[in-house]
Coordinates of C-alpha atoms in Angstrom, one line a residue:
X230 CA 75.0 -43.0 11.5
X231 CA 75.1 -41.6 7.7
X232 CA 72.5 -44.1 7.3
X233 CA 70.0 -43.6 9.9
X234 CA 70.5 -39.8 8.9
X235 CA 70.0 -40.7 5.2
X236 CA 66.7 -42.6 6.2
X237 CA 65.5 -39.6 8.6
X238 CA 65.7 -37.3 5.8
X239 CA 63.9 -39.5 3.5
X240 CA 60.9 -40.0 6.3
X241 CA 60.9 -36.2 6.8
X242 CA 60.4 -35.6 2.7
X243 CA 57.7 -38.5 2.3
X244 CA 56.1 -37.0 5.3
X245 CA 56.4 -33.5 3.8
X246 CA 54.7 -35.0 0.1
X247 CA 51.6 -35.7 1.8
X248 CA 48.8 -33.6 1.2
X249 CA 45.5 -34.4 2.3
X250 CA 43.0 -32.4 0.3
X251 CA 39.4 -31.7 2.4
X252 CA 36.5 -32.1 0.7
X253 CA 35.2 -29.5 -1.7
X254 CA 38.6 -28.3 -2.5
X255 CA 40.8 -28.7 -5.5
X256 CA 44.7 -27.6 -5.1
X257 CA 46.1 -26.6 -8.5
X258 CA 49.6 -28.1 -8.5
X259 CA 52.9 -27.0 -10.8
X260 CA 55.9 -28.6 -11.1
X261 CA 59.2 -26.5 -11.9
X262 CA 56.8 -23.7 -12.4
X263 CA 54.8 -25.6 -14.9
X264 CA 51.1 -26.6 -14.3
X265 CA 51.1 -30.6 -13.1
X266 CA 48.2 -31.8 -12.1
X267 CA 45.1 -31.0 -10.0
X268 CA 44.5 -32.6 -6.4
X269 CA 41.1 -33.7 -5.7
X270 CA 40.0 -35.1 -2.3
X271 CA 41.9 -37.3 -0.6
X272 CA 45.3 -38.0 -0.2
X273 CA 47.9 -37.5 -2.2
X274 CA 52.0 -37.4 -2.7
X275 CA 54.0 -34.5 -4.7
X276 CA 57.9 -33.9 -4.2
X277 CA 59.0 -31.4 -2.1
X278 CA 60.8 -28.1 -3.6
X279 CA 59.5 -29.7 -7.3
X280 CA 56.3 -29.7 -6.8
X281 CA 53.8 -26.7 -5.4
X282 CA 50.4 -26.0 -5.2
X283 CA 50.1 -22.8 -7.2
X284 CA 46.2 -22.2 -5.6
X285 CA 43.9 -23.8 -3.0
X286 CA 40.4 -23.2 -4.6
X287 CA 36.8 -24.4 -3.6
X288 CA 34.3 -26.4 -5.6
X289 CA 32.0 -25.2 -3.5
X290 CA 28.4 -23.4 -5.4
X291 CA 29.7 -19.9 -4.5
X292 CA 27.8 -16.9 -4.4
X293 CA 29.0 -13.4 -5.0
X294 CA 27.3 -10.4 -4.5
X295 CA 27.6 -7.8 -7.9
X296 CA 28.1 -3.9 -5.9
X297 CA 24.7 -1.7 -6.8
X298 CA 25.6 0.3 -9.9
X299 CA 23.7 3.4 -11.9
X300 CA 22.1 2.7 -15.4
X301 CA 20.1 4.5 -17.3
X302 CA 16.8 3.1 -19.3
X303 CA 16.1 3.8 -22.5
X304 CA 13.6 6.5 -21.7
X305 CA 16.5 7.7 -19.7
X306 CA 15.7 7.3 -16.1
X307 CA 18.6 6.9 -13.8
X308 CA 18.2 3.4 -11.5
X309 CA 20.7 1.9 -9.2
X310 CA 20.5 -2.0 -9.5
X311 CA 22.7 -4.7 -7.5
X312 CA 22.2 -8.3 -7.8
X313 CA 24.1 -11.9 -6.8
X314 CA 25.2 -14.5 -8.9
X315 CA 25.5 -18.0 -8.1
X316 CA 28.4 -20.2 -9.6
X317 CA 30.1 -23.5 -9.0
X318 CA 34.4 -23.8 -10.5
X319 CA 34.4 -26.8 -12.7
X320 CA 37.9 -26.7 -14.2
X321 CA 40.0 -25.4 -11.6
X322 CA 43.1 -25.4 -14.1
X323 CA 40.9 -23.0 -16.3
X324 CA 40.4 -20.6 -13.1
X325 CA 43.7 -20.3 -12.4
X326 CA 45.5 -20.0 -15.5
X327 CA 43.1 -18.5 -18.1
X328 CA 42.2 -15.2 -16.0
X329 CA 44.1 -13.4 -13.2
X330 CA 41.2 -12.9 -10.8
X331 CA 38.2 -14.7 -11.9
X332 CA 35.7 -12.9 -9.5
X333 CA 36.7 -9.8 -10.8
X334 CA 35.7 -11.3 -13.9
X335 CA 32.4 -12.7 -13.2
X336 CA 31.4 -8.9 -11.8
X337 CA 33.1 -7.2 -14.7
X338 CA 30.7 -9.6 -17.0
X339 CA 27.6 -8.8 -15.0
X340 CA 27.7 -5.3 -14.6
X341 CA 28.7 -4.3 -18.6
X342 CA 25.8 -6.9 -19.5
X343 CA 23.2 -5.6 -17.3
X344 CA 23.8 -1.7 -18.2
X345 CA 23.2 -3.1 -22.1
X346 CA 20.2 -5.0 -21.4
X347 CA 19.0 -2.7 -19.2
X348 CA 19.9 0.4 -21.1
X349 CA 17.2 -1.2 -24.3
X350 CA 14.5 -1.2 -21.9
X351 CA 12.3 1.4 -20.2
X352 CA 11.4 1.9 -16.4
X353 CA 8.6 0.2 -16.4
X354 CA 9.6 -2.8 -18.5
X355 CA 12.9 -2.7 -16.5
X356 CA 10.5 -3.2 -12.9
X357 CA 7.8 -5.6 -14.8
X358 CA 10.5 -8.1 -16.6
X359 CA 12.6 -9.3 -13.3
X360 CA 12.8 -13.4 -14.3
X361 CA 13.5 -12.1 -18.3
X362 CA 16.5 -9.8 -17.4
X363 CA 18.2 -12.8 -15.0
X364 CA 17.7 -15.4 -17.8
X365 CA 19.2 -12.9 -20.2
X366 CA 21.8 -12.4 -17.8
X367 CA 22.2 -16.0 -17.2
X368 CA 23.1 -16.8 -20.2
X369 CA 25.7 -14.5 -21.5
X370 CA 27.4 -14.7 -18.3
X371 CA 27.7 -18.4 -18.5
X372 CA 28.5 -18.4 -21.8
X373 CA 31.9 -16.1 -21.2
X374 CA 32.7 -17.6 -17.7
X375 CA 32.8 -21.0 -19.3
X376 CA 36.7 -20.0 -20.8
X377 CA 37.7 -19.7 -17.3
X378 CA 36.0 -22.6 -15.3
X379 CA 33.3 -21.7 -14.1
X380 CA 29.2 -22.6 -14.4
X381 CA 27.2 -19.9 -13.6
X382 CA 24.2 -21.4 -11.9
X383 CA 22.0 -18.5 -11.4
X384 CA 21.8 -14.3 -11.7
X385 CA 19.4 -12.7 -9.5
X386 CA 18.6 -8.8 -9.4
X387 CA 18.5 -8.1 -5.6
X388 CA 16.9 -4.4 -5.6
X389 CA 15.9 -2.0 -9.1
X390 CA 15.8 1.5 -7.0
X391 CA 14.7 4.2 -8.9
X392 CA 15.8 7.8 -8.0
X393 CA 14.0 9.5 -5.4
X394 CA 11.5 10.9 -7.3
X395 CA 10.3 7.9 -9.2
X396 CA 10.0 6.8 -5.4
X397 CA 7.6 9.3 -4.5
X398 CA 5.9 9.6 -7.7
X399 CA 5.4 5.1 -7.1
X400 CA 4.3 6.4 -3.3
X401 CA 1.4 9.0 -4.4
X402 CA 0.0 6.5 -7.3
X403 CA -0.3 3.7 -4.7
X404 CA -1.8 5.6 -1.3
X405 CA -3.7 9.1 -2.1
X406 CA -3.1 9.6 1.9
X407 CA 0.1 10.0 0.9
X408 CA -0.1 12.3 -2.0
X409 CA -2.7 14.7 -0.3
X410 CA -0.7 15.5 3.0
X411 CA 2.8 15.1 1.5
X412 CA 2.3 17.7 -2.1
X413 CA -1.2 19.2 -1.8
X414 CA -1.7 22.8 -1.2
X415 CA -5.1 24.9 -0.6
X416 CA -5.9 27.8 0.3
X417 CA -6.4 28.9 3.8
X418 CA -8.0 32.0 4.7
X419 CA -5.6 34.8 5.5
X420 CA -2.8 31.9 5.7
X421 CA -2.4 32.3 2.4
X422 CA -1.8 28.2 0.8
X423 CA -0.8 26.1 3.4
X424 CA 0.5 22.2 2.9
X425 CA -2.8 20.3 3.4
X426 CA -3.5 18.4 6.3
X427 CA -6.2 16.0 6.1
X428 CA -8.7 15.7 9.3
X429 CA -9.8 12.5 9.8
X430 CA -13.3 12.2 8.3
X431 CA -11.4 13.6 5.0
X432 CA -9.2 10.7 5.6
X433 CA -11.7 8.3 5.6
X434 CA -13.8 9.7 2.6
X435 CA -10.3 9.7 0.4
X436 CA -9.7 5.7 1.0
X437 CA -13.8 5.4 0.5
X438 CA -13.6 7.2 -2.9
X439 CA -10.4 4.9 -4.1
X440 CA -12.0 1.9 -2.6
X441 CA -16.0 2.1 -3.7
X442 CA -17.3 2.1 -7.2
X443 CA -20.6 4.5 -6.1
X444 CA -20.1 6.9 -3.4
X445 CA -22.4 9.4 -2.0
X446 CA -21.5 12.0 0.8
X447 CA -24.2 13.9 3.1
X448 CA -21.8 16.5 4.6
X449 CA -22.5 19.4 7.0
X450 CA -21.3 22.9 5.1
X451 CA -17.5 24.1 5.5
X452 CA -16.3 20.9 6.4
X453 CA -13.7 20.6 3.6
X454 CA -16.0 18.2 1.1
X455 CA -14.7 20.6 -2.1
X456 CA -11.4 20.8 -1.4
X457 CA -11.4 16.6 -0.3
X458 CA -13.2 15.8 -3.9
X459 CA -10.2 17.9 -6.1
X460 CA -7.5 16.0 -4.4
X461 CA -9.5 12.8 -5.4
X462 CA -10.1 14.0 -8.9
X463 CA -6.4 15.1 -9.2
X464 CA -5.1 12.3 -8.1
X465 CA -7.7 9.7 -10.4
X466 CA -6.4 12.6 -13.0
X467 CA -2.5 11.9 -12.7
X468 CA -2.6 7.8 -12.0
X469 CA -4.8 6.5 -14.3
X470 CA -4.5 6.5 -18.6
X471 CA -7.2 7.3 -20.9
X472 CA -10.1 8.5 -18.6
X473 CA -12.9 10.9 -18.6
X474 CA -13.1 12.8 -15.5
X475 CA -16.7 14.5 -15.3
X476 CA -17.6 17.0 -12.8
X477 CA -20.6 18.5 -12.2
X478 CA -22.4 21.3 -9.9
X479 CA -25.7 22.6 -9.3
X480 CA -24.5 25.8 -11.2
X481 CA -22.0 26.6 -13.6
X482 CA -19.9 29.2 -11.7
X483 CA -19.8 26.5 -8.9
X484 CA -18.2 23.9 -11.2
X485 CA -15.7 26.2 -12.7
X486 CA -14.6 27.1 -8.8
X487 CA -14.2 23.6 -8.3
X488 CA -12.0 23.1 -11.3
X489 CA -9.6 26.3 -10.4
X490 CA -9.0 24.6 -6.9
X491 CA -8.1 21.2 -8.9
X492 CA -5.4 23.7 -10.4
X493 CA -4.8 25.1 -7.7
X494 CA -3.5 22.3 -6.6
X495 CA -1.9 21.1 -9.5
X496 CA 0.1 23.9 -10.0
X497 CA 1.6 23.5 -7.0
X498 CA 2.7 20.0 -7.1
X499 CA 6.6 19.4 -8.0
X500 CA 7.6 18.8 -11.0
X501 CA 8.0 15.2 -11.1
X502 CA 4.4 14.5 -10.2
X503 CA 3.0 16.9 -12.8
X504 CA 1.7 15.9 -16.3
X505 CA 1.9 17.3 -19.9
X506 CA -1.1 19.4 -20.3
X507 CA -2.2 19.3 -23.4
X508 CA -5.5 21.6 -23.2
X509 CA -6.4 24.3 -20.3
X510 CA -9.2 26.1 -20.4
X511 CA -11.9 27.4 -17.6
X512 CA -14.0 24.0 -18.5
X513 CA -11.8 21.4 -19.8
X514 CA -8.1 20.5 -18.7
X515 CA -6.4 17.7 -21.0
X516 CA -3.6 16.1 -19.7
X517 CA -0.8 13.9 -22.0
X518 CA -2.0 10.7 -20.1
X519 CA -5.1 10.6 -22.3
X520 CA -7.1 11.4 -19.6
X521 CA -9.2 14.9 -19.5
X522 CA -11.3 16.6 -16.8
X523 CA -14.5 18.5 -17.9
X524 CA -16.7 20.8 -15.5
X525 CA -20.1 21.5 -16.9
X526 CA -23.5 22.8 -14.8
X527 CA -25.8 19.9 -14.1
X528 CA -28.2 19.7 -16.8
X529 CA -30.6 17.6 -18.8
X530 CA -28.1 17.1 -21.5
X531 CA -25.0 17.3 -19.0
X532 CA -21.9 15.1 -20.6
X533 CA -24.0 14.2 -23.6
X534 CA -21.7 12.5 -26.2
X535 CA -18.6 11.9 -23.7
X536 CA -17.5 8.9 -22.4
X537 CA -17.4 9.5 -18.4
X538 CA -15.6 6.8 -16.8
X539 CA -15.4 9.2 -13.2
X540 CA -18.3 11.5 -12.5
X541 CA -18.1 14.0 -9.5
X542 CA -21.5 15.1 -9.1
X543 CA -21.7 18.6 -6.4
X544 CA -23.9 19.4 -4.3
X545 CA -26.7 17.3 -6.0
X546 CA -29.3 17.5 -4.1
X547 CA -29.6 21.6 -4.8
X548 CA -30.5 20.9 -8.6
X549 CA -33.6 21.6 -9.5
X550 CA -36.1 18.5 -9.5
X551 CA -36.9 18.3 -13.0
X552 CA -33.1 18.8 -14.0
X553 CA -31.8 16.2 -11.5
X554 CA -34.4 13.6 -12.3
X555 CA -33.4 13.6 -15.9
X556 CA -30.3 14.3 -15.6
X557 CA -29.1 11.0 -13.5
X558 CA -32.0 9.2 -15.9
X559 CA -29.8 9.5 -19.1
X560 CA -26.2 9.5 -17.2
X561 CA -26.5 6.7 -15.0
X562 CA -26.8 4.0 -17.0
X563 CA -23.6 5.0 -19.1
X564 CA -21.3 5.6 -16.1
X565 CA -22.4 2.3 -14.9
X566 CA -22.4 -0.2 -17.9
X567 CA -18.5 0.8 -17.5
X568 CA -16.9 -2.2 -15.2
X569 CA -14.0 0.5 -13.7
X570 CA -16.6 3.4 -13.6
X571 CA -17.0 5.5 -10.2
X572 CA -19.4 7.5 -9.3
X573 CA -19.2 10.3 -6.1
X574 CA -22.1 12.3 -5.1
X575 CA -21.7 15.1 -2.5
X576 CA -24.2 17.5 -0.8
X577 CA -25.5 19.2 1.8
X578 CA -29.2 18.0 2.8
X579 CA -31.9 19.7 0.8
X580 CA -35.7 17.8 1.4
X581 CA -36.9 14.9 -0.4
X582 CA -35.5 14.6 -3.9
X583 CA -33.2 12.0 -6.1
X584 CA -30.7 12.8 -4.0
X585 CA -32.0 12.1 -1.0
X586 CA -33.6 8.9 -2.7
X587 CA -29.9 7.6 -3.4
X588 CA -28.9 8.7 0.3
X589 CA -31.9 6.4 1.4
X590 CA -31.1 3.7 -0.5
X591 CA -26.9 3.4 0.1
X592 CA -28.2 3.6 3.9
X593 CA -30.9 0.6 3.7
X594 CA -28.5 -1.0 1.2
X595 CA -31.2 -1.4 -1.5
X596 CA -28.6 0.2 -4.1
X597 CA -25.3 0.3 -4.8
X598 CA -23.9 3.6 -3.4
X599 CA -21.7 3.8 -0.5
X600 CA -22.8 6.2 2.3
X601 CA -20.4 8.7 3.7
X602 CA -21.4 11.1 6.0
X603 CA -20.2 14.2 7.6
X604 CA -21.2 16.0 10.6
X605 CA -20.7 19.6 11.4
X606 CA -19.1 18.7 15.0
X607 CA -16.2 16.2 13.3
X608 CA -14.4 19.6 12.7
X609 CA -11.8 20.4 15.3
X610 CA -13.4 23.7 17.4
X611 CA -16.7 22.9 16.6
X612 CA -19.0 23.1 19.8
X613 CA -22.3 23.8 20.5
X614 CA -22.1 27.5 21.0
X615 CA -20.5 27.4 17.9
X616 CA -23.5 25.9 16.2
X617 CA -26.0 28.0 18.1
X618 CA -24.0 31.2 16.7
X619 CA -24.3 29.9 13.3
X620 CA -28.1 28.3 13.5
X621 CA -28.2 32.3 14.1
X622 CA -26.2 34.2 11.7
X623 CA -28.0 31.4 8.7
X624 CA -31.5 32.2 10.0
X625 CA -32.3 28.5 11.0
X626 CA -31.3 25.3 11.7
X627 CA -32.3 24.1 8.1
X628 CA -30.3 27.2 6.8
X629 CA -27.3 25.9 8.9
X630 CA -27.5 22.6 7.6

């Protein structure tokens, strides 16, 4: 009986030594609480209550995702980044024994690395240089996981958000929808300024302005056409680096109105969409972008000696014939030897002139204007008896027009 007991015991231990490992495993094994040896695959035998398996770990590629943290660029904007890094263990003695929580070590790594790379670069570098930061990461990640076992395979920056501002400021540089009914304020009537809300046909002449080299506008009068033409100037103003921004009317006064309802504007934009302004007179506004905005009359010798790379040309077709003939003869061919040069035209009808030459052309396509144009019934409450009262109070129908 002692011997059949003796033999039971002896089946039980045996059975009890086996371990069958699964694939994609390793079992890190010590023995009287020293390391032993590591299990791979299979099947293997220890001694029970000598030997133990300290840590079951997988060899597995692995991928852990780093928790979204705040750094700061070097021109000191404030972006919350989170990325994932993939790895593979390939010394699981190394993993157990030369850190206590190797995870914890792999996201400690990444997120003191990426706040010092980060922290040398600016915004813009930070969103333009994606593939350099991971390979930078890459590699000095690798470099100090490879004391505790593990290959770090890959390091890829999920999301780079920028703070709320630099969100909106990305919003109103892309879509100029966006900007003018979200931050642009006019002046309405006894209303005092009111958040601007673009009708339709405004809508469309904005995203024909942004998408058309030459534009040209025939436009019934108080349909908005000023007020649509110094959110697109103000805009071209803000977004862009190193342009001049011409504007022209058929009389001084006129351009300087249109100017002040540029400022208007500006000045009441937030902070974060405003920039430096280097120069601000009744003429000439010069911002810290490079790019400045000049209002002159439309003369002969209009923008002689500037560089125009936008010209807003108002109510064109009211400027006296021999001024507007000569005037487009010497400007045209500057504005348009530019490749990024634009050109808008606006006006009310006035008889047969350059302007309504141009208008002519754009429509037959013979030239290479776009044509916008603007009826006095695409305003909302416009009827006829509205038009009939004001065909009366102008004096005429060619008054009204």
């Amino acid at each position: 009986m002692i011997g059949i007991g003796i033999i039971v015991v002896l089946v039980i231990i045996f059975i009890a030594g086996i371990k069958v490992i699964p694939q994609s495993k390793a079992y890190v094994v010590e023995r009287l609480g020293q390391f032993h040896r590591i299990l791979e695959p299979g099947w293997h035998f220890v001694i029970p209550g000598v030997d133990f398996v300290r840590k079951k770990v997988s060899t597995k590629q692995q991928i852990l995702d780093v928790p979204p943290q705040s750094v700061i660029t070097k021109d000191n904007v404030k972006i919350s980044v989170d990325n994932v890094i993939f790895y593979k263990m390939l010394n699981a003695k190394d993993a157990v024994y030369n850190i206590e929580d190797y995870k914890s070590g792999i996201v400690y790594s990444a997120t003191t690395n990426i706040r010092n790379i980060l922290g040398n670069m600016t915004l813009d570098e930070v969103l333009a240089g994606r593939d350099s930061i991971n390979q930078s990461l890459l590699g000095i990640i690798d470099e100090v996981t490879d004391a505790y076992g593990i290959k770090v395979l890959s390091v890829e920056i999920k999301n780079i958000i920028p703070p709320e501002e630099i969100q909106e400021v990305t919003k109103c540089a892309q879509d100029i929808i966006y900007f003018a009914n979200n931050y642009c304020y006019c002046m309405q009537g006894s209303k005092g300024y009111q958040p601007l809300t673009l009708r339709d046909y405004q809508d469309d002449m904005l995203r024909q302005y942004s998408k058309n080299r030459f534009n040209i506008t025939l436009a019934s009068r108080q349909v908005g056409k000023t007020v649509t033409a110094a959110v697109f100037l103000l805009h071209s103003a803000i977004f862009n680096y190193d342009k001049n921004i011409g504007l022209a009317a058929n009389k001084q006064a006129t351009a300087i109105e249109i100017m002040d309802k540029i400022k208007e504007i500006l000045d009441r934009l937030p902070f974060f969409l405003k920039p430096g302004i280097k120069t601000n007179n009744q003429a000439m506004m010069e911002f810290d972008n490079g790019c400045r905005m000049i209002a002159q009359a439309t003369t002969k010798r209009s923008f002689i000696g500037h560089t125009i790379h936008i010209l807003y040309l108002d109510e064109f077709a009211h400027v006296e014939p021999h001024i507007l003939n000569e005037f487009y003869e010497n400007i045209m061919p500057t504005v348009s030897s530019m490749e990024d040069s634009k050109i808008v035209i606006t006006s009310t009808p006035n008889g047969y002139n350059k302007y309504h030459d141009i208008w002519q052309g754009a429509i037959d396509g013979t030239n290479s204007f776009n044509p916008i144009r603007v009826d006095w019934w695409q305003v909302p409450g416009r009827d006829e008896a509205w038009r009939d009262k004001m065909i009366h109070d102008c004096g005429g129908p060619d008054e009204f027009m």
